[in-house]
JSON list of C-alpha atoms and ligand atoms in Angstrom, two decimals:
[
{"chain": "A", "resi": 1, "resn": "MET", "atom": "CA", "xyz": [-46.19, 116.94, -17.51]},
{"chain": "A", "resi": 2, "resn": "LYS", "atom": "CA", "xyz": [-43.64, 114.71, -16.10]},
{"chain": "A", "resi": 3, "resn": "VAL", "atom": "CA", "xyz": [-42.14, 112.32, -18.48]},
{"chain": "A", "resi": 4, "resn": "LEU", "atom": "CA", "xyz": [-39.77, 109.46, -17.86]},
{"chain": "A", "resi": 5, "resn": "LEU", "atom": "CA", "xyz": [-37.68, 108.63, -20.89]},
{"chain": "A", "resi": 6, "resn": "LEU", "atom": "CA", "xyz": [-36.41, 105.02, -20.91]},
{"chain": "A", "resi": 7, "resn": "GLY", "atom": "CA", "xyz": [-33.50, 104.34, -23.39]},
{"chain": "A", "resi": 8, "resn": "SER", "atom": "CA", "xyz": [-32.28, 107.91, -23.15]},
{"chain": "A", "resi": 9, "resn": "ASN", "atom": "CA", "xyz": [-28.72, 107.05, -24.25]},
{"chain": "A", "resi": 10, "resn": "GLY", "atom": "CA", "xyz": [-30.17, 105.34, -27.44]},
{"chain": "A", "resi": 11, "resn": "GLN", "atom": "CA", "xyz": [-30.38, 106.77, -30.90]},
{"chain": "A", "resi": 12, "resn": "LEU", "atom": "CA", "xyz": [-34.16, 107.77, -30.50]},
{"chain": "A", "resi": 13, "resn": "GLY", "atom": "CA", "xyz": [-33.77, 108.68, -26.77]},
{"chain": "A", "resi": 14, "resn": "TRP", "atom": "CA", "xyz": [-31.14, 111.01, -27.43]},
{"chain": "A", "resi": 15, "resn": "GLU", "atom": "CA", "xyz": [-33.10, 112.78, -29.85]},
{"chain": "A", "resi": 16, "resn": "LEU", "atom": "CA", "xyz": [-35.84, 112.94, -27.95]},
{"chain": "A", "resi": 17, "resn": "GLN", "atom": "CA", "xyz": [-34.26, 114.63, -25.08]},
{"chain": "A", "resi": 18, "resn": "ARG", "atom": "CA", "xyz": [-32.60, 117.09, -27.63]},
{"chain": "A", "resi": 19, "resn": "THR", "atom": "CA", "xyz": [-35.98, 118.05, -28.87]},
{"chain": "A", "resi": 20, "resn": "ARG", "atom": "CA", "xyz": [-38.24, 118.16, -25.66]},
{"chain": "A", "resi": 21, "resn": "PRO", "atom": "CA", "xyz": [-40.72, 120.62, -25.75]},
{"chain": "A", "resi": 22, "resn": "ASP", "atom": "CA", "xyz": [-40.55, 123.25, -23.05]},
{"chain": "A", "resi": 23, "resn": "ASN", "atom": "CA", "xyz": [-43.78, 121.95, -21.36]},
{"chain": "A", "resi": 24, "resn": "ILE", "atom": "CA", "xyz": [-42.36, 118.73, -20.65]},
{"chain": "A", "resi": 25, "resn": "THR", "atom": "CA", "xyz": [-40.25, 118.02, -17.73]},
{"chain": "A", "resi": 26, "resn": "LEU", "atom": "CA", "xyz": [-38.26, 114.99, -18.83]},
{"chain": "A", "resi": 27, "resn": "THR", "atom": "CA", "xyz": [-36.49, 112.68, -16.42]},
{"chain": "A", "resi": 28, "resn": "THR", "atom": "CA", "xyz": [-34.36, 110.04, -17.66]},
{"chain": "A", "resi": 29, "resn": "SER", "atom": "CA", "xyz": [-33.72, 106.76, -16.64]},
{"chain": "A", "resi": 30, "resn": "ASP", "atom": "CA", "xyz": [-29.83, 107.40, -16.21]},
{"chain": "A", "resi": 31, "resn": "PHE", "atom": "CA", "xyz": [-29.94, 107.95, -12.35]},
{"chain": "A", "resi": 32, "resn": "PRO", "atom": "CA", "xyz": [-30.69, 105.59, -10.96]},
{"chain": "A", "resi": 33, "resn": "LYS", "atom": "CA", "xyz": [-29.75, 103.58, -14.15]},
{"chain": "A", "resi": 34, "resn": "ILE", "atom": "CA", "xyz": [-32.49, 101.37, -14.84]},
{"chain": "A", "resi": 35, "resn": "ASN", "atom": "CA", "xyz": [-31.86, 97.91, -15.84]},
{"chain": "A", "resi": 36, "resn": "PHE", "atom": "CA", "xyz": [-34.23, 95.92, -17.99]},
{"chain": "A", "resi": 37, "resn": "CYS", "atom": "CA", "xyz": [-33.26, 92.48, -16.79]},
{"chain": "A", "resi": 38, "resn": "ASN", "atom": "CA", "xyz": [-33.83, 93.27, -13.10]},
{"chain": "A", "resi": 39, "resn": "THR", "atom": "CA", "xyz": [-37.37, 93.65, -12.07]},
{"chain": "A", "resi": 40, "resn": "GLY", "atom": "CA", "xyz": [-36.27, 95.33, -8.74]},
{"chain": "A", "resi": 41, "resn": "SER", "atom": "CA", "xyz": [-34.58, 97.95, -10.86]},
{"chain": "A", "resi": 42, "resn": "ILE", "atom": "CA", "xyz": [-37.55, 98.77, -12.93]},
{"chain": "A", "resi": 43, "resn": "ASN", "atom": "CA", "xyz": [-40.12, 98.78, -9.90]},
{"chain": "A", "resi": 44, "resn": "GLN", "atom": "CA", "xyz": [-37.37, 101.30, -8.28]},
{"chain": "A", "resi": 45, "resn": "CYS", "atom": "CA", "xyz": [-37.11, 103.69, -11.09]},
{"chain": "A", "resi": 46, "resn": "ILE", "atom": "CA", "xyz": [-40.80, 103.82, -12.10]},
{"chain": "A", "resi": 47, "resn": "ASN", "atom": "CA", "xyz": [-41.78, 104.13, -8.16]},
{"chain": "A", "resi": 48, "resn": "SER", "atom": "CA", "xyz": [-39.16, 106.86, -7.21]},
{"chain": "A", "resi": 49, "resn": "THR", "atom": "CA", "xyz": [-39.81, 108.82, -10.73]},
{"chain": "A", "resi": 50, "resn": "ARG", "atom": "CA", "xyz": [-43.61, 108.67, -10.34]},
{"chain": "A", "resi": 51, "resn": "PRO", "atom": "CA", "xyz": [-44.06, 110.32, -13.84]},
{"chain": "A", "resi": 52, "resn": "ASP", "atom": "CA", "xyz": [-47.50, 111.08, -15.79]},
{"chain": "A", "resi": 53, "resn": "CYS", "atom": "CA", "xyz": [-46.41, 109.31, -18.77]},
{"chain": "A", "resi": 54, "resn": "ILE", "atom": "CA", "xyz": [-43.50, 107.01, -19.92]},
{"chain": "A", "resi": 55, "resn": "ILE", "atom": "CA", "xyz": [-41.69, 106.98, -23.22]},
{"chain": "A", "resi": 56, "resn": "ASN", "atom": "CA", "xyz": [-40.13, 103.44, -23.72]},
{"chain": "A", "resi": 57, "resn": "ALA", "atom": "CA", "xyz": [-37.32, 104.00, -26.24]},
{"chain": "A", "resi": 58, "resn": "ALA", "atom": "CA", "xyz": [-35.29, 101.35, -24.75]},
{"chain": "A", "resi": 59, "resn": "ALA", "atom": "CA", "xyz": [-35.01, 97.60, -26.51]},
{"chain": "A", "resi": 60, "resn": "TYR", "atom": "CA", "xyz": [-32.69, 95.05, -27.17]},
{"chain": "A", "resi": 61, "resn": "THR", "atom": "CA", "xyz": [-31.94, 96.21, -30.90]},
{"chain": "A", "resi": 62, "resn": "ALA", "atom": "CA", "xyz": [-28.96, 93.97, -32.18]},
{"chain": "A", "resi": 63, "resn": "VAL", "atom": "CA", "xyz": [-31.08, 92.27, -34.59]},
{"chain": "A", "resi": 64, "resn": "ASP", "atom": "CA", "xyz": [-28.58, 89.71, -35.85]},
{"chain": "A", "resi": 65, "resn": "LYS", "atom": "CA", "xyz": [-27.27, 88.73, -32.50]},
{"chain": "A", "resi": 66, "resn": "ALA", "atom": "CA", "xyz": [-30.48, 88.42, -31.00]},
{"chain": "A", "resi": 67, "resn": "GLU", "atom": "CA", "xyz": [-30.65, 85.07, -32.77]},
{"chain": "A", "resi": 68, "resn": "GLN", "atom": "CA", "xyz": [-28.01, 83.81, -30.44]},
{"chain": "A", "resi": 69, "resn": "GLU", "atom": "CA", "xyz": [-29.08, 85.98, -27.37]},
{"chain": "A", "resi": 70, "resn": "LYS", "atom": "CA", "xyz": [-32.72, 84.99, -27.42]},
{"chain": "A", "resi": 71, "resn": "ASP", "atom": "CA", "xyz": [-33.27, 84.71, -23.70]},
{"chain": "A", "resi": 72, "resn": "LEU", "atom": "CA", "xyz": [-31.75, 88.41, -23.36]},
{"chain": "A", "resi": 73, "resn": "ALA", "atom": "CA", "xyz": [-33.63, 89.86, -26.24]},
{"chain": "A", "resi": 74, "resn": "TYR", "atom": "CA", "xyz": [-37.17, 88.59, -24.79]},
{"chain": "A", "resi": 75, "resn": "ARG", "atom": "CA", "xyz": [-36.21, 89.71, -21.45]},
{"chain": "A", "resi": 76, "resn": "ILE", "atom": "CA", "xyz": [-35.67, 93.53, -22.65]},
{"chain": "A", "resi": 77, "resn": "ASN", "atom": "CA", "xyz": [-38.13, 93.43, -25.32]},
{"chain": "A", "resi": 78, "resn": "HIS", "atom": "CA", "xyz": [-40.90, 91.52, -23.62]},
{"chain": "A", "resi": 79, "resn": "LYS", "atom": "CA", "xyz": [-40.72, 90.46, -20.09]},
{"chain": "A", "resi": 80, "resn": "ALA", "atom": "CA", "xyz": [-39.49, 93.90, -19.16]},
{"chain": "A", "resi": 81, "resn": "VAL", "atom": "CA", "xyz": [-42.17, 95.86, -21.18]},
{"chain": "A", "resi": 82, "resn": "LEU", "atom": "CA", "xyz": [-44.82, 93.63, -19.48]},
{"chain": "A", "resi": 83, "resn": "GLU", "atom": "CA", "xyz": [-43.41, 94.64, -16.22]},
{"chain": "A", "resi": 84, "resn": "ILE", "atom": "CA", "xyz": [-43.43, 98.37, -16.86]},
{"chain": "A", "resi": 85, "resn": "ALA", "atom": "CA", "xyz": [-47.00, 97.89, -18.58]},
{"chain": "A", "resi": 86, "resn": "GLU", "atom": "CA", "xyz": [-48.24, 96.65, -15.31]},
{"chain": "A", "resi": 87, "resn": "LEU", "atom": "CA", "xyz": [-46.77, 99.53, -13.20]},
{"chain": "A", "resi": 88, "resn": "CYS", "atom": "CA", "xyz": [-48.32, 101.79, -15.48]},
{"chain": "A", "resi": 89, "resn": "ARG", "atom": "CA", "xyz": [-51.66, 100.35, -14.96]},
{"chain": "A", "resi": 90, "resn": "LYS", "atom": "CA", "xyz": [-51.19, 100.21, -11.24]},
{"chain": "A", "resi": 91, "resn": "ASN", "atom": "CA", "xyz": [-50.01, 103.76, -11.08]},
{"chain": "A", "resi": 92, "resn": "THR", "atom": "CA", "xyz": [-52.23, 105.36, -13.80]},
{"chain": "A", "resi": 93, "resn": "ILE", "atom": "CA", "xyz": [-49.26, 106.15, -15.88]},
{"chain": "A", "resi": 94, "resn": "SER", "atom": "CA", "xyz": [-49.77, 106.63, -19.80]},
{"chain": "A", "resi": 95, "resn": "LEU", "atom": "CA", "xyz": [-47.07, 104.73, -21.77]},
{"chain": "A", "resi": 96, "resn": "ILE", "atom": "CA", "xyz": [-45.68, 105.49, -25.19]},
{"chain": "A", "resi": 97, "resn": "HIS", "atom": "CA", "xyz": [-44.01, 102.21, -26.45]},
{"chain": "A", "resi": 98, "resn": "ILE", "atom": "CA", "xyz": [-41.72, 102.12, -29.54]},
{"chain": "A", "resi": 99, "resn": "SER", "atom": "CA", "xyz": [-41.99, 99.10, -31.58]},
{"chain": "A", "resi": 100, "resn": "THR", "atom": "CA", "xyz": [-40.89, 98.17, -35.15]},
{"chain": "A", "resi": 101, "resn": "ASP", "atom": "CA", "xyz": [-41.51, 97.29, -38.53]},
{"chain": "A", "resi": 102, "resn": "PHE", "atom": "CA", "xyz": [-39.85, 93.86, -37.96]},
{"chain": "A", "resi": 103, "resn": "ILE", "atom": "CA", "xyz": [-43.00, 92.64, -36.55]},
{"chain": "A", "resi": 104, "resn": "PHE", "atom": "CA", "xyz": [-43.93, 92.18, -39.79]},
{"chain": "A", "resi": 105, "resn": "ASN", "atom": "CA", "xyz": [-42.68, 89.40, -42.34]},
{"chain": "A", "resi": 106, "resn": "GLY", "atom": "CA", "xyz": [-41.54, 92.51, -45.08]},
{"chain": "A", "resi": 107, "resn": "ARG", "atom": "CA", "xyz": [-43.16, 90.40, -47.87]},
{"chain": "A", "resi": 108, "resn": "ASN", "atom": "CA", "xyz": [-46.33, 92.76, -48.58]},
{"chain": "A", "resi": 109, "resn": "PHE", "atom": "CA", "xyz": [-46.23, 94.39, -51.89]},
{"chain": "A", "resi": 110, "resn": "LYS", "atom": "CA", "xyz": [-48.21, 97.43, -50.46]},
{"chain": "A", "resi": 111, "resn": "PRO", "atom": "CA", "xyz": [-47.32, 99.66, -47.22]},
{"chain": "A", "resi": 112, "resn": "TYR", "atom": "CA", "xyz": [-48.50, 97.93, -43.98]},
{"chain": "A", "resi": 113, "resn": "GLN", "atom": "CA", "xyz": [-51.23, 99.16, -42.23]},
{"chain": "A", "resi": 114, "resn": "PRO", "atom": "CA", "xyz": [-51.64, 99.07, -38.10]},
{"chain": "A", "resi": 115, "resn": "ASP", "atom": "CA", "xyz": [-54.15, 96.15, -38.23]},
{"chain": "A", "resi": 116, "resn": "ASP", "atom": "CA", "xyz": [-52.16, 93.84, -40.82]},
{"chain": "A", "resi": 117, "resn": "THR", "atom": "CA", "xyz": [-51.55, 90.59, -39.46]},
{"chain": "A", "resi": 118, "resn": "PRO", "atom": "CA", "xyz": [-47.88, 90.58, -37.69]},
{"chain": "A", "resi": 119, "resn": "ASP", "atom": "CA", "xyz": [-45.70, 87.83, -38.77]},
{"chain": "A", "resi": 120, "resn": "PRO", "atom": "CA", "xyz": [-42.21, 88.48, -37.26]},
{"chain": "A", "resi": 121, "resn": "GLU", "atom": "CA", "xyz": [-39.56, 86.04, -38.64]},
{"chain": "A", "resi": 122, "resn": "SER", "atom": "CA", "xyz": [-36.62, 87.03, -36.51]},
{"chain": "A", "resi": 123, "resn": "VAL", "atom": "CA", "xyz": [-36.10, 86.51, -32.77]},
{"chain": "A", "resi": 124, "resn": "TYR", "atom": "CA", "xyz": [-36.07, 90.35, -32.25]},
{"chain": "A", "resi": 125, "resn": "GLY", "atom": "CA", "xyz": [-39.18, 90.87, -34.48]},
{"chain": "A", "resi": 126, "resn": "LYS", "atom": "CA", "xyz": [-40.73, 88.18, -32.38]},
{"chain": "A", "resi": 127, "resn": "SER", "atom": "CA", "xyz": [-39.60, 89.35, -28.97]},
{"chain": "A", "resi": 128, "resn": "LYS", "atom": "CA", "xyz": [-40.89, 92.94, -29.86]},
{"chain": "A", "resi": 129, "resn": "LEU", "atom": "CA", "xyz": [-44.22, 91.82, -30.98]},
{"chain": "A", "resi": 130, "resn": "LYS", "atom": "CA", "xyz": [-44.52, 89.97, -27.62]},
{"chain": "A", "resi": 131, "resn": "GLY", "atom": "CA", "xyz": [-43.82, 93.51, -25.90]},
{"chain": "A", "resi": 132, "resn": "GLU", "atom": "CA", "xyz": [-46.70, 95.18, -28.02]},
{"chain": "A", "resi": 133, "resn": "GLN", "atom": "CA", "xyz": [-48.96, 92.44, -27.18]},
{"chain": "A", "resi": 134, "resn": "ALA", "atom": "CA", "xyz": [-48.31, 92.63, -23.49]},
{"chain": "A", "resi": 135, "resn": "VAL", "atom": "CA", "xyz": [-48.68, 96.49, -23.73]},
{"chain": "A", "resi": 136, "resn": "ARG", "atom": "CA", "xyz": [-52.05, 96.07, -25.42]},
{"chain": "A", "resi": 137, "resn": "LYS", "atom": "CA", "xyz": [-53.50, 93.38, -23.12]},
{"chain": "A", "resi": 138, "resn": "ILE", "atom": "CA", "xyz": [-52.68, 95.40, -20.06]},
{"chain": "A", "resi": 139, "resn": "LEU", "atom": "CA", "xyz": [-53.17, 99.10, -20.90]},
{"chain": "A", "resi": 140, "resn": "ASP", "atom": "CA", "xyz": [-55.38, 99.25, -23.79]},
{"chain": "A", "resi": 141, "resn": "ASP", "atom": "CA", "xyz": [-55.99, 102.92, -24.55]},
{"chain": "A", "resi": 142, "resn": "GLN", "atom": "CA", "xyz": [-53.78, 103.95, -21.92]},
{"chain": "A", "resi": 143, "resn": "ALA", "atom": "CA", "xyz": [-50.75, 103.01, -24.10]},
{"chain": "A", "resi": 144, "resn": "LEU", "atom": "CA", "xyz": [-49.92, 104.23, -27.63]},
{"chain": "A", "resi": 145, "resn": "ILE", "atom": "CA", "xyz": [-47.55, 101.91, -29.71]},
{"chain": "A", "resi": 146, "resn": "ILE", "atom": "CA", "xyz": [-45.50, 103.30, -32.37]},
{"chain": "A", "resi": 147, "resn": "ARG", "atom": "CA", "xyz": [-43.77, 101.29, -35.07]},
{"chain": "A", "resi": 148, "resn": "THR", "atom": "CA", "xyz": [-41.10, 102.83, -36.40]},
{"chain": "A", "resi": 149, "resn": "ALA", "atom": "CA", "xyz": [-38.27, 101.69, -38.96]},
{"chain": "A", "resi": 150, "resn": "TRP", "atom": "CA", "xyz": [-34.86, 102.69, -40.09]},
{"chain": "A", "resi": 151, "resn": "LEU", "atom": "CA", "xyz": [-33.97, 105.22, -37.48]},
{"chain": "A", "resi": 152, "resn": "TYR", "atom": "CA", "xyz": [-31.15, 107.48, -38.02]},
{"chain": "A", "resi": 153, "resn": "SER", "atom": "CA", "xyz": [-29.40, 110.02, -35.46]},
{"chain": "A", "resi": 154, "resn": "ALA", "atom": "CA", "xyz": [-25.86, 111.63, -35.32]},
{"chain": "A", "resi": 155, "resn": "HIS", "atom": "CA", "xyz": [-25.68, 109.76, -31.90]},
{"chain": "A", "resi": 156, "resn": "GLY", "atom": "CA", "xyz": [-25.12, 105.95, -32.22]},
{"chain": "A", "resi": 157, "resn": "ASN", "atom": "CA", "xyz": [-24.91, 103.53, -34.98]},
{"chain": "A", "resi": 158, "resn": "ASN", "atom": "CA", "xyz": [-27.16, 103.26, -37.97]},
{"chain": "A", "resi": 159, "resn": "PHE", "atom": "CA", "xyz": [-27.33, 102.66, -41.75]},
{"chain": "A", "resi": 160, "resn": "VAL", "atom": "CA", "xyz": [-26.14, 106.09, -42.98]},
{"chain": "A", "resi": 161, "resn": "LYS", "atom": "CA", "xyz": [-23.22, 106.00, -40.82]},
{"chain": "A", "resi": 162, "resn": "THR", "atom": "CA", "xyz": [-22.22, 102.49, -41.82]},
{"chain": "A", "resi": 163, "resn": "MET", "atom": "CA", "xyz": [-22.57, 103.65, -45.41]},
{"chain": "A", "resi": 164, "resn": "LEU", "atom": "CA", "xyz": [-20.48, 106.55, -44.86]},
{"chain": "A", "resi": 165, "resn": "LYS", "atom": "CA", "xyz": [-17.63, 104.67, -43.26]},
{"chain": "A", "resi": 166, "resn": "LEU", "atom": "CA", "xyz": [-17.96, 101.79, -46.00]},
{"chain": "A", "resi": 167, "resn": "MET", "atom": "CA", "xyz": [-17.87, 104.44, -49.00]},
{"chain": "A", "resi": 168, "resn": "LYS", "atom": "CA", "xyz": [-14.71, 105.71, -47.68]},
{"chain": "A", "resi": 169, "resn": "GLU", "atom": "CA", "xyz": [-13.10, 102.06, -47.35]},
{"chain": "A", "resi": 170, "resn": "LYS", "atom": "CA", "xyz": [-14.51, 100.38, -50.50]},
{"chain": "A", "resi": 171, "resn": "GLN", "atom": "CA", "xyz": [-14.87, 101.01, -54.21]},
{"chain": "A", "resi": 172, "resn": "ASN", "atom": "CA", "xyz": [-18.27, 98.85, -54.57]},
{"chain": "A", "resi": 173, "resn": "LEU", "atom": "CA", "xyz": [-20.90, 98.34, -52.29]},
{"chain": "A", "resi": 174, "resn": "SER", "atom": "CA", "xyz": [-23.74, 95.52, -52.25]},
{"chain": "A", "resi": 175, "resn": "ILE", "atom": "CA", "xyz": [-26.83, 96.89, -50.36]},
{"chain": "A", "resi": 176, "resn": "ILE", "atom": "CA", "xyz": [-30.45, 95.67, -50.34]},
{"chain": "A", "resi": 177, "resn": "ASP", "atom": "CA", "xyz": [-32.95, 97.68, -52.65]},
{"chain": "A", "resi": 178, "resn": "GLU", "atom": "CA", "xyz": [-35.96, 95.99, -52.10]},
{"chain": "A", "resi": 179, "resn": "ARG", "atom": "CA", "xyz": [-37.02, 98.29, -49.15]},
{"chain": "A", "resi": 180, "resn": "HIS", "atom": "CA", "xyz": [-39.69, 100.92, -49.83]},
{"chain": "A", "resi": 181, "resn": "MET", "atom": "CA", "xyz": [-41.15, 103.57, -47.27]},
{"chain": "A", "resi": 182, "resn": "ALA", "atom": "CA", "xyz": [-44.44, 105.06, -48.04]},
{"chain": "A", "resi": 183, "resn": "LEU", "atom": "CA", "xyz": [-45.79, 107.92, -46.11]},
{"chain": "A", "resi": 184, "resn": "PRO", "atom": "CA", "xyz": [-49.26, 107.55, -44.48]},
{"chain": "A", "resi": 185, "resn": "LYS", "atom": "CA", "xyz": [-51.90, 109.88, -46.43]},
{"chain": "A", "resi": 186, "resn": "PRO", "atom": "CA", "xyz": [-52.14, 112.71, -44.24]},
{"chain": "A", "resi": 187, "resn": "TYR", "atom": "CA", "xyz": [-48.24, 113.23, -44.22]},
{"chain": "A", "resi": 188, "resn": "GLY", "atom": "CA", "xyz": [-48.14, 112.75, -47.94]},
{"chain": "A", "resi": 189, "resn": "GLN", "atom": "CA", "xyz": [-50.69, 115.45, -48.24]},
{"chain": "A", "resi": 190, "resn": "LEU", "atom": "CA", "xyz": [-48.92, 117.70, -45.85]},
{"chain": "A", "resi": 191, "resn": "LEU", "atom": "CA", "xyz": [-45.65, 117.08, -47.96]},
{"chain": "A", "resi": 192, "resn": "LYS", "atom": "CA", "xyz": [-47.44, 118.13, -51.21]},
{"chain": "A", "resi": 193, "resn": "LYS", "atom": "CA", "xyz": [-48.78, 121.15, -49.74]},
{"chain": "A", "resi": 194, "resn": "THR", "atom": "CA", "xyz": [-45.56, 122.59, -48.27]},
{"chain": "B", "resi": 201, "resn": "NAP", "atom": "N1", "xyz": [-32.85, 101.42, -34.98]},
{"chain": "B", "resi": 201, "resn": "NAP", "atom": "C1", "xyz": [-33.64, 101.37, -35.73]},
{"chain": "B", "resi": 201, "resn": "NAP", "atom": "O1", "xyz": [-33.30, 101.48, -36.94]},
{"chain": "B", "resi": 201, "resn": "NAP", "atom": "C2", "xyz": [-34.99, 100.92, -35.33]},
{"chain": "B", "resi": 201, "resn": "NAP", "atom": "C3", "xyz": [-36.06, 100.59, -36.42]},
{"chain": "B", "resi": 201, "resn": "NAP", "atom": "C4", "xyz": [-37.36, 100.19, -36.01]},
{"chain": "B", "resi": 201, "resn": "NAP", "atom": "C5", "xyz": [-37.43, 100.35, -34.48]},
{"chain": "B", "resi": 201, "resn": "NAP", "atom": "N2", "xyz": [-36.67, 100.49, -33.71]},
{"chain": "B", "resi": 201, "resn": "NAP", "atom": "C6", "xyz": [-37.05, 100.63, -32.24]},
{"chain": "B", "resi": 201, "resn": "NAP", "atom": "O2", "xyz": [-36.95, 102.19, -31.89]},
{"chain": "B", "resi": 201, "resn": "NAP", "atom": "C7", "xyz": [-36.56, 101.88, -30.45]},
{"chain": "B", "resi": 201, "resn": "NAP", "atom": "C8", "xyz": [-35.21, 102.83, -30.20]},
{"chain": "B", "resi": 201, "resn": "NAP", "atom": "O3", "xyz": [-34.15, 102.33, -30.90]},
{"chain": "B", "resi": 201, "resn": "NAP", "atom": "P1", "xyz": [-32.73, 102.93, -31.18]},
{"chain": "B", "resi": 201, "resn": "NAP", "atom": "O4", "xyz": [-32.12, 102.76, -32.43]},
{"chain": "B", "resi": 201, "resn": "NAP", "atom": "O5", "xyz": [-32.67, 104.17, -30.63]},
{"chain": "B", "resi": 201, "resn": "NAP", "atom": "O6", "xyz": [-31.98, 101.92, -30.19]},
{"chain": "B", "resi": 201, "resn": "NAP", "atom": "P2", "xyz": [-30.54, 101.96, -29.48]},
{"chain": "B", "resi": 201, "resn": "NAP", "atom": "O7", "xyz": [-29.62, 102.91, -30.05]},
{"chain": "B", "resi": 201, "resn": "NAP", "atom": "O8", "xyz": [-29.76, 100.60, -29.60]},
{"chain": "B", "resi": 201, "resn": "NAP", "atom": "O9", "xyz": [-30.65, 102.28, -27.98]},
{"chain": "B", "resi": 201, "resn": "NAP", "atom": "C9", "xyz": [-31.36, 101.35, -27.24]},
{"chain": "B", "resi": 201, "resn": "NAP", "atom": "C10", "xyz": [-31.41, 102.03, -25.69]},
{"chain": "B", "resi": 201, "resn": "NAP", "atom": "O10", "xyz": [-32.05, 100.75, -24.99]},
{"chain": "B", "resi": 201, "resn": "NAP", "atom": "C11", "xyz": [-31.28, 100.61, -23.79]},
{"chain": "B", "resi": 201, "resn": "NAP", "atom": "N3", "xyz": [-31.15, 99.20, -23.12]},
{"chain": "B", "resi": 201, "resn": "NAP", "atom": "C12", "xyz": [-30.53, 98.20, -23.63]},
{"chain": "B", "resi": 201, "resn": "NAP", "atom": "N4", "xyz": [-30.56, 97.30, -22.93]},
{"chain": "B", "resi": 201, "resn": "NAP", "atom": "C13", "xyz": [-30.87, 97.73, -21.81]},
{"chain": "B", "resi": 201, "resn": "NAP", "atom": "C14", "xyz": [-31.14, 97.13, -20.47]},
{"chain": "B", "resi": 201, "resn": "NAP", "atom": "N5", "xyz": [-31.02, 95.94, -20.15]},
{"chain": "B", "resi": 201, "resn": "NAP", "atom": "N6", "xyz": [-31.70, 97.84, -19.32]},
{"chain": "B", "resi": 201, "resn": "NAP", "atom": "C15", "xyz": [-32.07, 99.21, -19.75]},
{"chain": "B", "resi": 201, "resn": "NAP", "atom": "N7", "xyz": [-31.74, 99.89, -20.87]},
{"chain": "B", "resi": 201, "resn": "NAP", "atom": "C16", "xyz": [-31.32, 99.08, -21.97]},
{"chain": "B", "resi": 201, "resn": "NAP", "atom": "C17", "xyz": [-29.78, 101.02, -24.17]},
{"chain": "B", "resi": 201, "resn": "NAP", "atom": "O11", "xyz": [-29.16, 101.67, -22.88]},
{"chain": "B", "resi": 201, "resn": "NAP", "atom": "P3", "xyz": [-27.77, 101.84, -22.92]},
{"chain": "B", "resi": 201, "resn": "NAP", "atom": "O12", "xyz": [-27.13, 102.61, -24.17]},
{"chain": "B", "resi": 201, "resn": "NAP", "atom": "O13", "xyz": [-27.36, 102.09, -21.59]},
{"chain": "B", "resi": 201, "resn": "NAP", "atom": "O14", "xyz": [-27.31, 100.36, -23.25]},
{"chain": "B", "resi": 201, "resn": "NAP", "atom": "C18", "xyz": [-30.12, 102.25, -25.07]},
{"chain": "B", "resi": 201, "resn": "NAP", "atom": "O15", "xyz": [-30.54, 103.49, -24.40]},
{"chain": "B", "resi": 201, "resn": "NAP", "atom": "C19", "xyz": [-36.42, 100.67, -30.02]},
{"chain": "B", "resi": 201, "resn": "NAP", "atom": "O16", "xyz": [-37.75, 100.22, -29.44]},
{"chain": "B", "resi": 201, "resn": "NAP", "atom": "C20", "xyz": [-36.35, 99.75, -31.24]},
{"chain": "B", "resi": 201, "resn": "NAP", "atom": "O17", "xyz": [-36.66, 98.51, -31.22]},
{"chain": "B", "resi": 201, "resn": "NAP", "atom": "C21", "xyz": [-35.49, 101.12, -34.10]}
]
C-alpha cells in the first residue's frame, strides 16, 4: 500500500516514519515540500504522488500563538484539510486525519466519548474542529479521524522536554494538575492481562 505522510517532520510524523511497517510504502511530503497555505502546492503534492492513503499529521499546533494568528491557523487546520479531503474524494484516496482533544472544552468529569458534543474554546481547537467537520462531510466512511492528546517524541518540542529543561533551571515548578487520561475499555482490559 502506498501511503503519503503529511507533516513528516513533526513529532507524530517523525515517529510514524520511524515505525513504518514493512508492507507500507511511505512517501513523505518533503520532496516536493507541501505548503498547506497554497492550494496549488497541495494539488501538486497529492496529484504527483497518487497514494492509496494519506495520513495527515500536519497542523498548525502553536496553541497560544493561534490566538494572534487566527487566519493562518484556520488556513492550515481547516481550509487545507478541506482541500485535501476534496482531492481524496475525487481520487478515491483514504484519509487518516489527526485531530485533538482541544475540540472539547475540557470541563467533562468523565472521559470523553467520540460522540460527545464538541465545544472548543481556543482558536486552535475551533480550527481543528472545522477541519474534522470538513473531513466528515466530504469523505464520511472514506476517512478515519483520530483525536489524540499530549504527544511525546524525542523529536520536536513537548511537555516532557519542557519539564526536563525547567527541572534543571528551577527549584520549584507550578504545573497544571487537573488533567486526567483514561484508557478506552479494550485497552484497559488489554493492559490488565499483560
Ligand atoms: N502535540 C500534541 O501534544 C498534540 C496533542 C493533540 C493533538 N495533536 C495533533 O497531532 C497532530 C501532530 O502533532 P505534532 O505534535 O506532531 O505536530 P508538530 O510537531 O507541531 O508538527 C506539525 C507538522 O505540520 C507541518 N506544517 C505546519 N504548517 C505547515 C504548512 N503550512 N504546510 C505544510 N506543513 C505544515 C510541520 O512542517 P514543518 O516542520 O516543515 O514546519 C510539521 O511537520 C496534529 O494534527 C496536532 O493537531 C497534537
